XYZ file of C-alpha atoms in Angstrom:
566
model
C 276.266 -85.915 -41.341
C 274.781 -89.449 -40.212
C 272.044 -90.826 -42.575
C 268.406 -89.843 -41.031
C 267.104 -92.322 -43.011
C 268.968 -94.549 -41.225
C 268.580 -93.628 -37.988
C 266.571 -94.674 -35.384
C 265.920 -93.141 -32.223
C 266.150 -95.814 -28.806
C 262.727 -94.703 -26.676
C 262.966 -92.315 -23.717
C 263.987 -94.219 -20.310
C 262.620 -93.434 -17.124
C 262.347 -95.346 -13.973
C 261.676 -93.572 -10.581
C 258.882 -93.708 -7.657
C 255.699 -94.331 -9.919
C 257.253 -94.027 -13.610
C 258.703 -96.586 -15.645
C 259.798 -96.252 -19.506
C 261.718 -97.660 -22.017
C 262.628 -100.810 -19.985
C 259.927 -103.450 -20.869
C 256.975 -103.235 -23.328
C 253.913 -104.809 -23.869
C 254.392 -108.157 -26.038
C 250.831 -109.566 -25.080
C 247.429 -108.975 -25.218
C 245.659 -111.868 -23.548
C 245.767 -114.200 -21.079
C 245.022 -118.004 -20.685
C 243.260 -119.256 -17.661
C 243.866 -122.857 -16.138
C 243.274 -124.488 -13.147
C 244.237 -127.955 -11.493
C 244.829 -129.293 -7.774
C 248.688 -129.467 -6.953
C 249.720 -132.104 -4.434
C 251.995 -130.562 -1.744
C 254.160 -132.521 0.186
C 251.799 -134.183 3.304
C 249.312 -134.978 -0.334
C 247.234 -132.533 0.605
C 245.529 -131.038 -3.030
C 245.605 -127.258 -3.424
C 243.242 -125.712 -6.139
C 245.692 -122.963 -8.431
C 244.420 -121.241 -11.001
C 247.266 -120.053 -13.269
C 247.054 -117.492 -16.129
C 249.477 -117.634 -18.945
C 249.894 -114.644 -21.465
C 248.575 -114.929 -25.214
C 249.271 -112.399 -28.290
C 246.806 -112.884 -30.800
C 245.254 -116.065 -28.638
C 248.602 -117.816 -29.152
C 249.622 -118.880 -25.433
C 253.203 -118.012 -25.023
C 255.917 -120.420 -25.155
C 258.775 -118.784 -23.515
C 260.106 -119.661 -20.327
C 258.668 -116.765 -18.155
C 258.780 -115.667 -14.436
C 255.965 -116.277 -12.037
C 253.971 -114.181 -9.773
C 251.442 -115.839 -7.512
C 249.606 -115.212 -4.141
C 247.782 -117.309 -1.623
C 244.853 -116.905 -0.368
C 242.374 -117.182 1.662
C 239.960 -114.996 0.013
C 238.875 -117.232 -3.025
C 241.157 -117.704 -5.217
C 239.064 -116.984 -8.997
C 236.758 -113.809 -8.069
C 236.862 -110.653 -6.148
C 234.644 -107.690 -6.917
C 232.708 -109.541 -9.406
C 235.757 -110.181 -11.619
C 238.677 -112.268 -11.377
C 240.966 -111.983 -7.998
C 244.391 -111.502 -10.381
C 242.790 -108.537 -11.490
C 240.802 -106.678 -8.907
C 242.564 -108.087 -6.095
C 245.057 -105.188 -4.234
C 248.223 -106.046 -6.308
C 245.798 -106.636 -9.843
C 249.127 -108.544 -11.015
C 247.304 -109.494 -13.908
C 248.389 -106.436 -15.036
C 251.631 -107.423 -15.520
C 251.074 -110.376 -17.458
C 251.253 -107.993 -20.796
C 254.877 -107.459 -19.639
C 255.655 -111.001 -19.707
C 254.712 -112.497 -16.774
C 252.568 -115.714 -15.389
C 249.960 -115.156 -12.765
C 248.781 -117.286 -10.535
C 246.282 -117.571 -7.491
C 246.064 -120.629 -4.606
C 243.808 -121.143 -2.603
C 244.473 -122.031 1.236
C 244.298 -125.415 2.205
C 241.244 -125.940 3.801
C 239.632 -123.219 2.207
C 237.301 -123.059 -0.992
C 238.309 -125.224 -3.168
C 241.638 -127.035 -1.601
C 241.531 -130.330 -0.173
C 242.516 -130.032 4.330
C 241.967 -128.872 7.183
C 242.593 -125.079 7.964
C 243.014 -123.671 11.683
C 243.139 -120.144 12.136
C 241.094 -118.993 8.572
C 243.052 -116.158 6.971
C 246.244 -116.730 9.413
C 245.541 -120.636 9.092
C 249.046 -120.826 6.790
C 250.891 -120.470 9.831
C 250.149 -123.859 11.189
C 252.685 -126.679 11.746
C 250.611 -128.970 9.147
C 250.511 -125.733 6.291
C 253.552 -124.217 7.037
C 255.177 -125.790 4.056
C 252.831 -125.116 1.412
C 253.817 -122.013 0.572
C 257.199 -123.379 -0.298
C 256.257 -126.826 -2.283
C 253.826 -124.298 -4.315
C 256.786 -121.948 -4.735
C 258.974 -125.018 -6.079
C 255.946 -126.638 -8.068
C 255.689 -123.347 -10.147
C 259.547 -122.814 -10.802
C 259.661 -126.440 -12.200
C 257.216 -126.543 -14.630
C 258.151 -126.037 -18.260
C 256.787 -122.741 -18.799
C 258.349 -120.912 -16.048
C 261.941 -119.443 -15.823
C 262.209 -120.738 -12.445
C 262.357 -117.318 -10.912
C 259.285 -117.022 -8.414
C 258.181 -113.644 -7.317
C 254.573 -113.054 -4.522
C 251.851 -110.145 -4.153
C 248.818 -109.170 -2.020
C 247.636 -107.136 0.499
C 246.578 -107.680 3.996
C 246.275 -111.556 4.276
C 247.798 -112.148 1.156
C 250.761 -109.782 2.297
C 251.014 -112.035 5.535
C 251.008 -115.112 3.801
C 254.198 -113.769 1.319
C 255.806 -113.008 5.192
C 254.929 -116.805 5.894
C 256.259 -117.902 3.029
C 259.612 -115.844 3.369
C 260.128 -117.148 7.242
C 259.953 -120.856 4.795
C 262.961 -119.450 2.704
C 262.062 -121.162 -0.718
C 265.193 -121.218 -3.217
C 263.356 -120.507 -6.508
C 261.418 -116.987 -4.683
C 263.272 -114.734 -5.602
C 261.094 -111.373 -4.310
C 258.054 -110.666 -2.292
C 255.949 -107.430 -2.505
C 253.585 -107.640 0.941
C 251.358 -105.072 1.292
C 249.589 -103.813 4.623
C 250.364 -107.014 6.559
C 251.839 -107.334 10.082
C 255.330 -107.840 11.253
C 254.171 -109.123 15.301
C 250.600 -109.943 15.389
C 249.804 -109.035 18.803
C 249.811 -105.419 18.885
C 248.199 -105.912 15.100
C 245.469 -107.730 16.312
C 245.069 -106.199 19.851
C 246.581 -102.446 20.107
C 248.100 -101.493 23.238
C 246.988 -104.697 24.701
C 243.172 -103.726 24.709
C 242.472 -107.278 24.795
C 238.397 -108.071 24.809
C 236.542 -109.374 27.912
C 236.379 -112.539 25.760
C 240.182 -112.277 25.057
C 241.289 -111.278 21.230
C 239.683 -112.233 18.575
C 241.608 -114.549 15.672
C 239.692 -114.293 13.026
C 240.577 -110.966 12.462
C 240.118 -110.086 9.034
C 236.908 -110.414 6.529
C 235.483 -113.501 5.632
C 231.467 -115.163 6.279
C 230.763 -118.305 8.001
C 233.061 -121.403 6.236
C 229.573 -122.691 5.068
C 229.137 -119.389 3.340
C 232.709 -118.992 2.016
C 232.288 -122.842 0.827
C 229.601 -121.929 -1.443
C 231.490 -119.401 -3.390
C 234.523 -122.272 -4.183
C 235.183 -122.608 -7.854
C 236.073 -126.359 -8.979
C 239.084 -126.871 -10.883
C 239.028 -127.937 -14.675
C 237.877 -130.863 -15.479
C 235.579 -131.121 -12.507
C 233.041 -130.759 -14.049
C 229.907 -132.443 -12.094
C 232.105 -131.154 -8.748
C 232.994 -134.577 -6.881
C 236.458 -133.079 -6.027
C 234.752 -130.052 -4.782
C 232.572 -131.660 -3.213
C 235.560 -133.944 -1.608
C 237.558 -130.914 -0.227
C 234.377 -129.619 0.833
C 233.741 -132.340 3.316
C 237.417 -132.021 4.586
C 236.551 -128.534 5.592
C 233.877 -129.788 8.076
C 236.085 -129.532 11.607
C 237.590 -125.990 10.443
C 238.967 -124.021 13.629
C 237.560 -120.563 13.006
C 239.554 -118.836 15.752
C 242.407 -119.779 18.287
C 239.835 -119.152 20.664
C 240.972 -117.024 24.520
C 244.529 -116.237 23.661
C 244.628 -112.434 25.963
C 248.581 -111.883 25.783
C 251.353 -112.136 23.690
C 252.787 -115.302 25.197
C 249.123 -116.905 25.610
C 248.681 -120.634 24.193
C 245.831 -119.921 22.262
C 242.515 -122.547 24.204
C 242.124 -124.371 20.850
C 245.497 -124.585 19.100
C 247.567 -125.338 22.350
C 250.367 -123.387 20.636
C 251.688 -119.683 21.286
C 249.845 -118.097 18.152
C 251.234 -114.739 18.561
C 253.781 -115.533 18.495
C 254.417 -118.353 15.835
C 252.147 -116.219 13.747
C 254.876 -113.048 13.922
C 257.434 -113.158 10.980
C 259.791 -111.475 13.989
C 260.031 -114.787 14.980
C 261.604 -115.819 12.504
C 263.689 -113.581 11.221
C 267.356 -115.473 11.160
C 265.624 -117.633 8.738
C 264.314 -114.296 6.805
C 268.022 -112.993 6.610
C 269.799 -115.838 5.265
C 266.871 -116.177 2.774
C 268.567 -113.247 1.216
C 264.783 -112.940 -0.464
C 264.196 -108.994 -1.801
C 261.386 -107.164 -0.426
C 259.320 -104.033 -1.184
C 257.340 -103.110 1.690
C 253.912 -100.983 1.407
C 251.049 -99.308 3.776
C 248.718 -96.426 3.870
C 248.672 -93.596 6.023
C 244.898 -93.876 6.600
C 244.693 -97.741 8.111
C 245.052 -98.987 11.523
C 247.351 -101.214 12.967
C 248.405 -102.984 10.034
C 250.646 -99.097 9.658
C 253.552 -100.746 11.862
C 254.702 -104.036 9.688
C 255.974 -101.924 7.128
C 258.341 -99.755 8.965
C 259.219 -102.780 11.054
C 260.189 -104.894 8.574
C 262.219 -102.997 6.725
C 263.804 -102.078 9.540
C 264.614 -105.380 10.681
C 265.383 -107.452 7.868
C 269.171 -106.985 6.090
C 267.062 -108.280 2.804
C 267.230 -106.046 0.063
C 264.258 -104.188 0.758
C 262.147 -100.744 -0.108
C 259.384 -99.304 1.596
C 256.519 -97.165 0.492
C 254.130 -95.212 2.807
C 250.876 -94.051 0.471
C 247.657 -91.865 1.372
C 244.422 -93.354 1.703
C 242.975 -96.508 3.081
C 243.700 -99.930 4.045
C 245.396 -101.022 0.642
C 242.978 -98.822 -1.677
C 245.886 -98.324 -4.240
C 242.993 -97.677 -6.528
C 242.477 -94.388 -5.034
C 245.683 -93.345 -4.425
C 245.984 -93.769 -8.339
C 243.231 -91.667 -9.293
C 244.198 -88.713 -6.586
C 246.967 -88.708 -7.079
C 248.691 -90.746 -9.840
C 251.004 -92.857 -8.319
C 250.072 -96.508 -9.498
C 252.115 -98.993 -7.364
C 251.626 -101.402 -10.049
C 254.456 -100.016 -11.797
C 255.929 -100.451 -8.664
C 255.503 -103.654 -8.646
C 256.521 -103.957 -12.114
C 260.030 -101.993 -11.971
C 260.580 -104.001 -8.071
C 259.846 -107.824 -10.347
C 261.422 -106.672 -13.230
C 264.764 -106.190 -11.439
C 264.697 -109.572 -9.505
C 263.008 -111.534 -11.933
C 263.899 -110.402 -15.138
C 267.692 -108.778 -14.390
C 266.713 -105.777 -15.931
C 268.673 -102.750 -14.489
C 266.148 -100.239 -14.355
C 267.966 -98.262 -10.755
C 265.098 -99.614 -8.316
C 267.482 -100.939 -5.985
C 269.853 -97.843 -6.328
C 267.513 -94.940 -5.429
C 266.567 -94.094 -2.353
C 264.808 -97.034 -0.216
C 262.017 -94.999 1.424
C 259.173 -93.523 -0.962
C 256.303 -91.873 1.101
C 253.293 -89.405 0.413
C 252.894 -85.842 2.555
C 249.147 -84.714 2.984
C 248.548 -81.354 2.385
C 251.898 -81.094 0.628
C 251.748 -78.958 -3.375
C 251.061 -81.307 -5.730
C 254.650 -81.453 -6.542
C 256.040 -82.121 -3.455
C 253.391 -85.110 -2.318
C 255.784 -87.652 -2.957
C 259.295 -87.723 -1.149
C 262.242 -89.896 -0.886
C 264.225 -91.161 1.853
C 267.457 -93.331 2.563
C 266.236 -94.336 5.712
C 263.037 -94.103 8.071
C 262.460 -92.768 10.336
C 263.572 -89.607 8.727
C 267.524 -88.793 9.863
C 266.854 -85.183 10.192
C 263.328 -85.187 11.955
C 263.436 -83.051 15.211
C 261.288 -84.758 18.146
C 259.312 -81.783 19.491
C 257.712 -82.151 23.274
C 254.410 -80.177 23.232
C 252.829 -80.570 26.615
C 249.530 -80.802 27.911
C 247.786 -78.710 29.628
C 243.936 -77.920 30.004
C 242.529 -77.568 26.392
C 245.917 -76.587 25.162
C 249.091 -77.670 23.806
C 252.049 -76.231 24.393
C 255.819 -75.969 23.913
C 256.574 -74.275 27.171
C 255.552 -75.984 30.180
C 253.198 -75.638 32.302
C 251.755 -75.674 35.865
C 250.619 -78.573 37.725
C 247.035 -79.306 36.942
C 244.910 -82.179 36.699
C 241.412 -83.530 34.683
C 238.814 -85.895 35.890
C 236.549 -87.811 33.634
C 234.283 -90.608 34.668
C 234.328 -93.594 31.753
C 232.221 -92.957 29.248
C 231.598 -96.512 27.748
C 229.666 -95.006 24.890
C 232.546 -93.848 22.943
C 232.262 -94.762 18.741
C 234.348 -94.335 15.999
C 231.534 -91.124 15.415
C 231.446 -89.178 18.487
C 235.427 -89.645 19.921
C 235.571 -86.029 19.637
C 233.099 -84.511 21.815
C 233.174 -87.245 23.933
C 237.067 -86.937 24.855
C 239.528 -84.526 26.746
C 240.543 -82.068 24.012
C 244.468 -80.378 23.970
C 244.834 -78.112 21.270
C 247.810 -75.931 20.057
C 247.220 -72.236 19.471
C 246.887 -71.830 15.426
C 250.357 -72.610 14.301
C 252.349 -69.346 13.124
C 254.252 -71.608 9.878
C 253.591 -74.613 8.415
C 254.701 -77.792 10.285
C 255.511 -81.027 8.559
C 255.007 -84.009 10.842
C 256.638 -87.269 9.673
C 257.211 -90.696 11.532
C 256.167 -91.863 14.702
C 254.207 -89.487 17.287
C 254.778 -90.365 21.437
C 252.863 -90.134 24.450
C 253.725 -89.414 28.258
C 250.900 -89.762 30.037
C 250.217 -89.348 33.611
C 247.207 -91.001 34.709
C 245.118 -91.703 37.794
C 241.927 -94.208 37.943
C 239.520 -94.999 40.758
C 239.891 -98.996 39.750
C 242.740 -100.786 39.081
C 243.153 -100.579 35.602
C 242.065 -98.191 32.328
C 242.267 -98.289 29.023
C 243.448 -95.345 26.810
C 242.710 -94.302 23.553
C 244.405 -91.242 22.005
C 243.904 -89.736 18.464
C 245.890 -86.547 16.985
C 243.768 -84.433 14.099
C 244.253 -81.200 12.175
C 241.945 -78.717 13.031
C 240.712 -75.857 10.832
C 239.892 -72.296 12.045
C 235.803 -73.357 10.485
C 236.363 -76.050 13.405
C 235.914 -78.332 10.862
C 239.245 -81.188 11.212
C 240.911 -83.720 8.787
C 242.035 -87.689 10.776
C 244.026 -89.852 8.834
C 244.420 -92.930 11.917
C 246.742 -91.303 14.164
C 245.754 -93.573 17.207
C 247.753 -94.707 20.007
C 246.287 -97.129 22.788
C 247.284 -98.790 25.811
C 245.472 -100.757 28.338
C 247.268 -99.206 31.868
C 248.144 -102.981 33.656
C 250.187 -103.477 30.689
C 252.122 -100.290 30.352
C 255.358 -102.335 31.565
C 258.558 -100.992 29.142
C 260.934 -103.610 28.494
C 263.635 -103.891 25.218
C 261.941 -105.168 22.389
C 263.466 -108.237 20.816
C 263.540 -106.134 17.801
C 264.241 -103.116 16.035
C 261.198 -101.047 17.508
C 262.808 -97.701 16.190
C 263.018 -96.581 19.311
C 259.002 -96.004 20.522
C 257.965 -97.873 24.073
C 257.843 -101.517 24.002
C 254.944 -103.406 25.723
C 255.834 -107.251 26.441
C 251.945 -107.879 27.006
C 252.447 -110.602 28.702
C 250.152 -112.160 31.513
C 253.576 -111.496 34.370
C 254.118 -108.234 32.676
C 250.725 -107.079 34.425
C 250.957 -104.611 36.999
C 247.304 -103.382 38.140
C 246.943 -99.560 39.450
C 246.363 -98.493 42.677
C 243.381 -96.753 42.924
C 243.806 -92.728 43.126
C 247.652 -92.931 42.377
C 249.378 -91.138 39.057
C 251.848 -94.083 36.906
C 253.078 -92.961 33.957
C 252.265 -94.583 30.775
C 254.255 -94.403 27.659
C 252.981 -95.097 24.344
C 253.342 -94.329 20.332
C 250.797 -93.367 17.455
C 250.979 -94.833 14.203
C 252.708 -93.212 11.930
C 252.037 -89.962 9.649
C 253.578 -88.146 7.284
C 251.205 -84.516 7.409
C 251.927 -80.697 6.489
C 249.658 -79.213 9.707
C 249.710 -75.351 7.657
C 250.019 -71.935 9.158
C 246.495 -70.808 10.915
C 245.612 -74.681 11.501
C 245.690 -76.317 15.038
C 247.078 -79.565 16.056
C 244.403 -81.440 18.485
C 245.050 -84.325 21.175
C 241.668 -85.952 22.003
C 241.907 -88.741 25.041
C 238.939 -91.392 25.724
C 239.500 -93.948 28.048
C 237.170 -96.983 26.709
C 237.046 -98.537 23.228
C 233.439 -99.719 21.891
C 235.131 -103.202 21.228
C 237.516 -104.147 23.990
C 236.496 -102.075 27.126
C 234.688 -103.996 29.870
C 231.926 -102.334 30.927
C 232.258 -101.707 35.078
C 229.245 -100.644 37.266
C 229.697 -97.449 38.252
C 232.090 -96.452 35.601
C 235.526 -95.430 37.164
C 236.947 -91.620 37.408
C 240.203 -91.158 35.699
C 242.700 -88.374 36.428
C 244.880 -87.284 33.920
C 247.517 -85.054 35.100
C 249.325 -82.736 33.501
C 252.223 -79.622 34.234
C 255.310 -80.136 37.457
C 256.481 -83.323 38.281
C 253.622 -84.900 36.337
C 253.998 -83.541 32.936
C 251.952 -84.925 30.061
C 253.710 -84.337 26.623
C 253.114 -85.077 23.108
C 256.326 -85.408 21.554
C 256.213 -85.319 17.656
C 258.666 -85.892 14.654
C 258.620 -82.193 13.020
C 260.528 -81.957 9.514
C 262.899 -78.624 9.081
C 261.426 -77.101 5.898
């Protein structure tokens, strides 16, 4: 019998979706905070701010791996705190694991020295596109860094880890982008619903660059803010926005370049496969168009790569955490820890897909999948009919509405043509991308669409998690993507790929949802609601045109979506 004195038990190991064990501890309890301007290669000075890990306010002195993001949100605070912390990502939290932090700013933003065109896209440019990379290479050659470079953020600071990737820098190692986009102009203008005024390009938050300027922290050692001050100044001729730039293959009125599509990491994805650069994917059910760069990315890139589909809104980890319990920190942790570190903790052998089911048991909320879309998902054609939905079709019949140009986010409901299903007899699980047929008639020579799906209770009361499709009707051309568009309609958006309507005559229109993953239960209904402006991109016309959808015959309208055997 072996010596229990002697013996000593290794800790439990676990690492799966949302649970890691046993792998890597906790050796710190601190952090260190520096900053200093870093010369990239045009001499332009970006302001970093880099945290290093204490235990017991000793700064470590081994060689460790870096994490950093850039930004254009201000680099030291978000949420009155610091951005490494609250920021979506908070990879400050991994610093305890052994781990340096670090946060840029963009140039021409805050506290960096430049010019900036384009605000929170403005890394994109021919003059920044390289910074991404020198600050990559900077932080993998200084003498506290193991020369393995890892990225995080969400939103702009997941687009600017795409950037960075289409820049292939040899010391990054892994990204972990987070709600960002994968081709801008269906991000930034769905189903072509381009503006009077054309799409806008500043097209995430931010205040006036005078406003944003006077939140810019200086550097250390600046104390009485002349360098401020200095990149302050350079800021002056900012380009907020790439001004009229309607269609995908538009040269944007104030960057003479085709932003759309330099912009899209699609355009650059040769460079993106030989980078060989691992990446872990991430959105949540409940945003808006920033659903499709996920799935398209990891669908398109032959990087190692993972994706994760959560619940809740754009990148509010926070509360999918405290619903539900999944904290995609360890995520980010087990994801690093492989590329970074070499630990072999399985993250790369499980499945590749992790996403969240509403309305699932508690137990079954979070699935696994080798691929996505789902291999076994069954598209189901419900058609349309008037106020129903169907799977047996129906008789020729048709709607008229007249334009109702005061459609909001509030009132879509009782505003739009309703098409409900009878309540459902089992429980349906609907996961991956919904599709639209649509057979449509206007008095003008164009309309916009705007289609939501919902659950609908037997109170009347219903639950909408951003199942929205849209499509502006002179752009409902199909052509092949030049991607992997998993199969849903492709819209070139172009300015030839316009074809107006003729007044009083049906076209079909094709178009996809975003992307769910829902358990509709037994007694509940599944509802189609149609409105045919948006608040925001809709010209108003005097007197508002009729549309005519049709529906049943030759002109059947049908819903087809991705239903899950259980």
């Amino acid at each position: 019998m072996a010596n229990s004195a002697a013996y000593s038990a290794s800790p439990p190991r676990l690492s799966s979706p949302g649970q890691y064990e046993g792998y890597s501890a906790a050796r710190y309890d601190g952090h260190h905070l520096t900053s200093q301007y870093v010369a990239v290669r045009d001499g332009t000075r970006l302001a970093v701010d880099i945290f290093r890990p204490t235990a017991n306010g000793v700064v470590a002195t081994d060689k460790l791996p870096v994490l950093w993001m850039h930004t254009p949100y201000e680099r030291r605070t978000t949420r009155d705190g610091l951005t490494a912390a609250n920021y979506p990502g908070k990879a400050l939290e991994l610093l305890p694991y052994g781990y340096i932090v670090a946060v840029v700013d963009f140039r021409g933003l805050y506290a960096s020295f430049g010019h900036n065109a384009g605000f929170n896209r403005g890394e994109w440019q021919d003059a920044a596109k390289m910074d991404a990379y020198d600050i990559t290479e900077w932080l993998a050659a200084q003498p506290w860094s193991s020369g393995k470079i890892g990225m995080w953020g969400c939103s702009a600071t997941g687009g600017s880890q795409m950037q960075a990737l289409t820049t292939a820098p040899p010391s990054l190692r892994a990204i972990f982008p987070m709600s960002c986009e994968w081709d801008v102009y269906p991000f930034a203008s769905a189903g072509g619903m381009s503006p009077p005024s054309g799409v806008p390009t500043q097209i995430m938050r931010g205040g006036s660059r005078v406003e944003r300027d006077k939140s810019a922290v200086p550097v250390d050692g600046d104390d009485n803010r002349a360098l401020l001050d200095a990149a302050i100044a350079e800021h002056a001729n900012n380009l907020e926005t790439a001004g009229y730039t309607p269609f995908r293959d538009s040269r944007a009125e104030y960057f003479d370049n085709q932003w759309w599509l330099k912009s899209s990491p699609h355009t650059y994805l040769e460079t993106i496969n030989r980078s060989g650069i691992a990446l872990y994917v991430t959105a949540n059910w409940d945003e808006g168009t920033t659903k499709y760069g996920a799935p398209f990315t990891f669908n398109n890139v032959t990087n190692p790569r993972k994706l994760i589909f959560g619940p809740a809104t754009h990148c509010d980890w926070t509360t999918v955490k405290k619903e539900t319990g999944f904290d995609i920190v360890v995520e980010e942790r087990r994801f690093f820890d492989h590329w970074l570190k070499g630990i072999d903790n399985g993250v790369m052998r499980e499945a590749a897909v992790t996403y969240y089911t509403y309305n699932e048991a508690p137990e079954r909320q979070w699935k696994t999948s080798g691929s996505w879309p789902l291999r076994n998902e069954r598209r189901t054609d419900f058609y349309l009919q008037p106020d129903a939905l169907s799977q047996k079709p129906a008789a020729a019949a048709k709607q008229e509405r007249v334009v109702d140009y005061g459609v909001t986010a509030n009132n879509f409901w009782e505003k739009g043509l309703q098409f409900v299903t009878e309540p459902l007899a089992t429980d349906v699980e609907v996961t991956g991308h919904p599709t639209l047929t649509l057979w449509l008639a206007s008095s003008m020579t164009d309309a916009d669409i705007v289609v939501r799906m919902d659950d609908v209770s037997p109170d009347g009361s219903a639950k909408y998690y951003n199942v929205e499709g849209k499509l502006r009707a002179s752009l409902r051309k199909i052509e092949k993507p030049p991607y992997d568009n998993l199969g849903l309609p492709w819209h070139p958006y172009t300015a030839a790929s316009v074809s107006p309507l003729t007044p009083g005559e049906p076209v079909r229109m094709e178009l996809d949802l975003y992307p769910i993953s829902y358990l509709f239960k037994a007694g509940q209904r599944i509802r189609l609601t149609i409105n045919f402006a948006d608040e925001r991109a809709t010209p108003r016309i005097v007197p508002a045109p009729r549309v005519t959808v049709f529906t049943g015959a030759e002109h059947a309208s049908v819903l087809s979506l991705p239903i899950i055997p259980r």
